[in-house]
CSV table of N, CA, C and O in Angstrom, one decimal:
chain,number,residue,atom,x,y,z
A,312,MET,N,-19.8,-19.2,66.6
A,312,MET,CA,-20.6,-18.0,67.1
A,312,MET,C,-20.5,-18.0,68.6
A,312,MET,O,-20.5,-19.0,69.3
A,313,SER,N,-20.4,-16.8,69.1
A,313,SER,CA,-20.3,-16.6,70.5
A,313,SER,C,-21.5,-15.8,71.0
A,313,SER,O,-22.2,-15.2,70.2
A,314,ILE,N,-21.7,-15.8,72.3
A,314,ILE,CA,-22.8,-14.9,72.9
A,314,ILE,C,-22.1,-13.8,73.7
A,314,ILE,O,-21.1,-14.1,74.4
A,315,TYR,N,-22.5,-12.6,73.5
A,315,TYR,CA,-22.0,-11.4,74.1
A,315,TYR,C,-23.1,-10.7,74.9
A,315,TYR,O,-24.2,-10.8,74.6
A,316,ILE,N,-22.6,-10.1,76.0
A,316,ILE,CA,-23.5,-9.1,76.7
A,316,ILE,C,-23.0,-7.8,76.3
A,316,ILE,O,-21.8,-7.5,76.4
A,317,MET,N,-23.9,-6.9,75.8
A,317,MET,CA,-23.5,-5.6,75.4
A,317,MET,C,-24.3,-4.6,76.2
A,317,MET,O,-25.5,-4.7,76.4
A,318,GLY,N,-23.6,-3.6,76.8
A,318,GLY,CA,-24.2,-2.6,77.6
A,318,GLY,C,-24.1,-1.3,76.8
A,318,GLY,O,-23.0,-0.9,76.3
A,319,ILE,N,-25.2,-0.6,76.6
A,319,ILE,CA,-25.3,0.6,75.8
A,319,ILE,C,-25.8,1.7,76.7
A,319,ILE,O,-26.9,1.7,77.2
A,320,SER,N,-25.0,2.8,76.9
A,320,SER,CA,-25.4,4.0,77.7
A,320,SER,C,-25.7,5.1,76.7
A,320,SER,O,-25.0,5.4,75.8
A,321,VAL,N,-26.9,5.7,76.9
A,321,VAL,CA,-27.3,6.8,76.0
A,321,VAL,C,-27.6,8.0,76.8
A,321,VAL,O,-28.6,8.1,77.6
A,322,ASP,N,-26.8,9.0,76.7
A,322,ASP,CA,-27.0,10.3,77.3
A,322,ASP,C,-27.9,11.1,76.3
A,322,ASP,O,-27.9,10.8,75.1
A,323,LYS,N,-28.7,12.0,76.9
A,323,LYS,CA,-29.6,12.8,76.0
A,323,LYS,C,-30.5,11.8,75.2
A,323,LYS,O,-30.7,11.9,74.0
A,324,ARG,N,-31.1,10.9,75.9
A,324,ARG,CA,-31.9,9.8,75.4
A,324,ARG,C,-33.0,10.4,74.4
A,324,ARG,O,-33.3,9.8,73.4
A,325,SER,N,-33.7,11.5,74.9
A,325,SER,CA,-34.8,12.0,74.0
A,325,SER,C,-34.3,12.5,72.7
A,325,SER,O,-35.0,12.5,71.7
A,326,ASP,N,-33.0,12.9,72.6
A,326,ASP,CA,-32.5,13.3,71.3
A,326,ASP,C,-32.0,12.1,70.4
A,326,ASP,O,-32.1,12.2,69.2
A,327,PHE,N,-31.4,11.1,71.0
A,327,PHE,CA,-30.7,10.1,70.3
A,327,PHE,C,-31.3,8.7,70.3
A,327,PHE,O,-30.9,7.8,69.5
A,328,ALA,N,-32.4,8.5,71.0
A,328,ALA,CA,-33.0,7.2,71.1
A,328,ALA,C,-33.5,6.7,69.7
A,328,ALA,O,-33.3,5.5,69.4
A,329,PRO,N,-34.0,7.6,68.9
A,329,PRO,CA,-34.5,7.1,67.5
A,329,PRO,C,-33.3,6.5,66.7
A,329,PRO,O,-33.5,5.5,66.0
A,330,LYS,N,-32.2,7.2,66.8
A,330,LYS,CA,-31.0,6.7,66.0
A,330,LYS,C,-30.5,5.3,66.6
A,330,LYS,O,-30.1,4.4,65.8
A,331,VAL,N,-30.5,5.2,67.9
A,331,VAL,CA,-30.1,4.0,68.5
A,331,VAL,C,-31.1,2.9,68.1
A,331,VAL,O,-30.6,1.8,67.7
A,332,GLN,N,-32.4,3.1,68.2
A,332,GLN,CA,-33.4,2.1,67.8
A,332,GLN,C,-33.2,1.7,66.4
A,332,GLN,O,-33.3,0.5,66.0
A,333,GLU,N,-32.8,2.6,65.5
A,333,GLU,CA,-32.6,2.3,64.1
A,333,GLU,C,-31.5,1.2,63.9
A,333,GLU,O,-31.6,0.3,63.2
A,334,VAL,N,-30.4,1.5,64.6
A,334,VAL,CA,-29.3,0.5,64.6
A,334,VAL,C,-29.7,-0.8,65.2
A,334,VAL,O,-29.3,-1.9,64.7
A,335,LEU,N,-30.4,-0.8,66.3
A,335,LEU,CA,-30.8,-2.0,67.0
A,335,LEU,C,-31.7,-2.8,66.1
A,335,LEU,O,-31.6,-4.1,66.0
A,336,THR,N,-32.6,-2.2,65.4
A,336,THR,CA,-33.5,-2.8,64.4
A,336,THR,C,-32.7,-3.5,63.3
A,336,THR,O,-33.0,-4.6,62.9
A,337,LYS,N,-31.7,-2.8,62.8
A,337,LYS,CA,-30.9,-3.3,61.7
A,337,LYS,C,-30.2,-4.6,62.1
A,337,LYS,O,-30.0,-5.5,61.3
A,338,HIS,N,-29.8,-4.7,63.4
A,338,HIS,CA,-29.1,-5.9,63.9
A,338,HIS,C,-30.0,-6.8,64.7
A,338,HIS,O,-29.5,-7.7,65.4
A,339,GLY,N,-31.3,-6.7,64.6
A,339,GLY,CA,-32.3,-7.5,65.3
A,339,GLY,C,-32.2,-9.0,65.2
A,339,GLY,O,-32.4,-9.7,66.2
A,340,GLN,N,-31.7,-9.4,64.1
A,340,GLN,CA,-31.6,-10.9,63.9
A,340,GLN,C,-30.5,-11.5,64.8
A,340,GLN,O,-30.6,-12.7,65.0
A,341,ASN,N,-29.6,-10.7,65.3
A,341,ASN,CA,-28.6,-11.2,66.2
A,341,ASN,C,-28.8,-10.9,67.6
A,341,ASN,O,-28.1,-11.4,68.5
A,342,ILE,N,-29.8,-10.2,67.9
A,342,ILE,CA,-30.1,-9.8,69.3
A,342,ILE,C,-31.1,-10.9,69.9
A,342,ILE,O,-32.2,-11.1,69.4
A,343,LEU,N,-30.6,-11.6,70.9
A,343,LEU,CA,-31.3,-12.6,71.6
A,343,LEU,C,-32.3,-12.1,72.6
A,343,LEU,O,-33.3,-12.6,72.9
A,344,ALA,N,-31.8,-11.1,73.4
A,344,ALA,CA,-32.6,-10.5,74.4
A,344,ALA,C,-32.2,-9.0,74.6
A,344,ALA,O,-31.1,-8.6,74.3
A,345,ARG,N,-33.2,-8.2,75.1
A,345,ARG,CA,-33.0,-6.8,75.2
A,345,ARG,C,-33.7,-6.3,76.5
A,345,ARG,O,-34.8,-6.7,76.8
A,346,PHE,N,-33.0,-5.5,77.3
A,346,PHE,CA,-33.6,-4.9,78.5
A,346,PHE,C,-33.2,-3.5,78.5
A,346,PHE,O,-32.0,-3.1,78.4
A,347,GLY,N,-34.1,-2.6,78.6
A,347,GLY,CA,-33.8,-1.1,78.6
A,347,GLY,C,-34.5,-0.4,79.8
A,347,GLY,O,-35.6,-0.7,80.2
A,348,VAL,N,-33.8,0.5,80.3
A,348,VAL,CA,-34.3,1.4,81.4
A,348,VAL,C,-33.9,2.8,81.1
A,348,VAL,O,-32.9,3.1,80.5
A,349,HIS,N,-34.7,3.7,81.6
A,349,HIS,CA,-34.4,5.1,81.4
A,349,HIS,C,-34.7,5.9,82.7
A,349,HIS,O,-35.6,5.4,83.5
A,350,ASP,N,-34.1,7.0,82.9
A,350,ASP,CA,-34.3,7.8,84.0
A,350,ASP,C,-34.8,9.2,83.5
A,350,ASP,O,-33.9,10.0,83.0
A,351,ASP,N,-36.0,9.5,83.7
A,351,ASP,CA,-36.6,10.7,83.2
A,351,ASP,C,-36.0,11.9,83.9
A,351,ASP,O,-36.0,13.0,83.3
A,352,SER,N,-35.5,11.8,85.1
A,352,SER,CA,-35.0,12.9,85.8
A,352,SER,C,-33.7,13.5,85.2
A,352,SER,O,-33.4,14.6,85.4
A,353,ASP,N,-32.9,12.6,84.5
A,353,ASP,CA,-31.7,13.2,83.8
A,353,ASP,C,-31.6,12.8,82.4
A,353,ASP,O,-30.6,13.0,81.7
A,354,ASP,N,-32.7,12.2,81.8
A,354,ASP,CA,-32.7,11.9,80.3
A,354,ASP,C,-31.7,11.0,79.8
A,354,ASP,O,-31.2,11.1,78.7
A,355,ASN,N,-31.2,10.0,80.7
A,355,ASN,CA,-30.3,9.0,80.3
A,355,ASN,C,-30.9,7.7,80.2
A,355,ASN,O,-31.9,7.4,80.8
A,356,GLY,N,-30.3,6.8,79.4
A,356,GLY,CA,-30.9,5.5,79.2
A,356,GLY,C,-29.8,4.4,79.3
A,356,GLY,O,-28.6,4.7,79.0
A,357,LEU,N,-30.1,3.2,79.6
A,357,LEU,CA,-29.2,2.1,79.6
A,357,LEU,C,-29.9,0.9,79.0
A,357,LEU,O,-31.1,0.6,79.3
A,358,ILE,N,-29.3,0.3,78.0
A,358,ILE,CA,-29.8,-0.9,77.3
A,358,ILE,C,-28.8,-2.0,77.5
A,358,ILE,O,-27.6,-1.8,77.3
A,359,THR,N,-29.3,-3.2,77.8
A,359,THR,CA,-28.5,-4.4,77.9
A,359,THR,C,-29.0,-5.3,76.9
A,359,THR,O,-30.2,-5.6,76.8
A,360,LEU,N,-28.0,-5.9,76.1
A,360,LEU,CA,-28.4,-6.8,75.0
A,360,LEU,C,-27.6,-8.1,75.2
A,360,LEU,O,-26.5,-8.1,75.7
A,361,ASN,N,-28.2,-9.2,74.8
A,361,ASN,CA,-27.5,-10.5,74.6
A,361,ASN,C,-27.5,-10.7,73.1
A,361,ASN,O,-28.5,-10.6,72.5
A,362,VAL,N,-26.3,-10.8,72.6
A,362,VAL,CA,-26.1,-10.8,71.2
A,362,VAL,C,-25.3,-12.0,70.7
A,362,VAL,O,-24.3,-12.3,71.4
A,363,ARG,N,-25.7,-12.6,69.6
A,363,ARG,CA,-25.0,-13.7,69.0
A,363,ARG,C,-24.1,-13.2,67.8
A,363,ARG,O,-24.6,-12.4,67.0
A,364,GLY,N,-22.9,-13.6,67.8
A,364,GLY,CA,-22.0,-13.2,66.6
A,364,GLY,C,-20.6,-13.5,66.9
A,364,GLY,O,-20.2,-14.0,68.0
A,365,ASP,N,-19.7,-13.2,65.9
A,365,ASP,CA,-18.3,-13.3,66.2
A,365,ASP,C,-17.7,-12.0,66.6
A,365,ASP,O,-18.4,-11.0,66.6
A,366,GLU,N,-16.4,-12.0,66.9
A,366,GLU,CA,-15.8,-10.8,67.4
A,366,GLU,C,-15.8,-9.6,66.4
A,366,GLU,O,-16.1,-8.5,66.8
A,367,ASN,N,-15.6,-9.9,65.1
A,367,ASN,CA,-15.7,-8.9,64.1
A,367,ASN,C,-17.1,-8.2,64.1
A,367,ASN,O,-17.2,-7.0,63.9
A,368,TYR,N,-18.1,-9.1,64.1
A,368,TYR,CA,-19.5,-8.6,64.1
A,368,TYR,C,-19.7,-7.6,65.3
A,368,TYR,O,-20.3,-6.5,65.1
A,369,ILE,N,-19.4,-8.1,66.5
A,369,ILE,CA,-19.6,-7.3,67.7
A,369,ILE,C,-18.9,-6.0,67.6
A,369,ILE,O,-19.4,-4.9,68.0
A,370,ASN,N,-17.6,-6.0,67.1
A,370,ASN,CA,-16.9,-4.8,67.0
A,370,ASN,C,-17.5,-3.8,66.0
A,370,ASN,O,-17.6,-2.6,66.3
A,371,GLU,N,-18.0,-4.3,64.9
A,371,GLU,CA,-18.7,-3.4,63.9
A,371,GLU,C,-20.0,-2.9,64.5
A,371,GLU,O,-20.3,-1.7,64.3
A,372,PHE,N,-20.7,-3.7,65.2
A,372,PHE,CA,-22.0,-3.3,65.8
A,372,PHE,C,-21.7,-2.2,66.8
A,372,PHE,O,-22.4,-1.2,66.8
A,373,SER,N,-20.7,-2.4,67.7
A,373,SER,CA,-20.4,-1.4,68.7
A,373,SER,C,-19.9,-0.1,68.0
A,373,SER,O,-20.3,1.0,68.5
A,374,LYS,N,-19.1,-0.2,67.0
A,374,LYS,CA,-18.7,1.0,66.3
A,374,LYS,C,-19.8,1.8,65.7
A,374,LYS,O,-19.8,3.0,65.7
A,375,GLU,N,-20.8,1.1,65.1
A,375,GLU,CA,-22.0,1.7,64.6
A,375,GLU,C,-22.7,2.5,65.6
A,375,GLU,O,-23.2,3.6,65.4
A,376,LEU,N,-22.9,1.8,66.8
A,376,LEU,CA,-23.6,2.5,67.9
A,376,LEU,C,-22.8,3.7,68.4
A,376,LEU,O,-23.4,4.8,68.7
A,377,THR,N,-21.5,3.6,68.6
A,377,THR,CA,-20.7,4.7,69.2
A,377,THR,C,-20.5,5.8,68.2
A,377,THR,O,-20.1,6.9,68.6
A,378,SER,N,-20.9,5.6,66.9
A,378,SER,CA,-20.9,6.7,66.0
A,378,SER,C,-22.0,7.7,66.3
A,378,SER,O,-22.0,8.9,65.8
A,379,ILE,N,-23.0,7.3,67.1
A,379,ILE,CA,-24.1,8.2,67.5
A,379,ILE,C,-23.6,9.0,68.7
A,379,ILE,O,-23.1,8.5,69.6
A,380,PRO,N,-23.8,10.4,68.6
A,380,PRO,CA,-23.3,11.2,69.7
A,380,PRO,C,-24.0,10.7,71.0
A,380,PRO,O,-25.1,10.3,71.1
A,381,SER,N,-23.2,10.8,72.1
A,381,SER,CA,-23.6,10.5,73.5
A,381,SER,C,-23.9,9.0,73.8
A,381,SER,O,-24.4,8.7,74.8
A,382,VAL,N,-23.5,8.1,72.9
A,382,VAL,CA,-23.7,6.7,73.1
A,382,VAL,C,-22.3,6.1,73.4
A,382,VAL,O,-21.3,6.3,72.7
A,383,LYS,N,-22.3,5.3,74.5
A,383,LYS,CA,-21.1,4.5,74.9
A,383,LYS,C,-21.5,3.1,74.9
A,383,LYS,O,-22.6,2.7,75.3
A,384,VAL,N,-20.6,2.2,74.5
A,384,VAL,CA,-20.8,0.7,74.5
A,384,VAL,C,-19.7,0.0,75.1
A,384,VAL,O,-18.5,0.3,74.9
A,385,ASN,N,-20.0,-1.0,75.9
A,385,ASN,CA,-19.1,-2.0,76.4
A,385,ASN,C,-19.7,-3.4,76.1
A,385,ASN,O,-20.9,-3.5,76.1
A,386,HIS,N,-18.8,-4.4,75.9
A,386,HIS,CA,-19.3,-5.7,75.7
A,386,HIS,C,-18.3,-6.7,76.3
A,386,HIS,O,-17.1,-6.4,76.5
A,387,MET,N,-18.8,-7.9,76.6
A,387,MET,CA,-18.0,-9.0,77.1
A,387,MET,C,-18.6,-10.3,76.5
A,387,MET,O,-19.7,-10.4,76.2
A,388,THR,N,-17.6,-11.3,76.4
A,388,THR,CA,-18.0,-12.6,75.8
A,388,THR,C,-18.6,-13.4,77.0
A,388,THR,O,-18.0,-13.4,78.1
A,389,VAL,N,-19.7,-14.1,76.8
A,389,VAL,CA,-20.2,-15.0,77.8
A,389,VAL,C,-20.0,-16.4,77.4
A,389,VAL,O,-19.7,-17.3,78.2
A,390,LYS,N,-20.2,-16.7,76.1
A,390,LYS,CA,-20.0,-18.1,75.7
A,390,LYS,C,-19.4,-18.1,74.3
A,390,LYS,O,-19.6,-17.4,73.4
């Protein structure tokens, strides 16, 4: 198992945050830490996660998130 940092950008946060939250809840057992910020002036959000898993898991998790309109994901391996 590796540790990843995952950055999630959500445009139109007020429209898509519930769908993003649903995916995050589904994967909650692998999320070690979560930090989220939003900017009400432009309705965008940024979530940073520390996630435990293997490369296949992270790729599937990312794919599930990016299937939501206006969501972009990047990740990197830390450990």
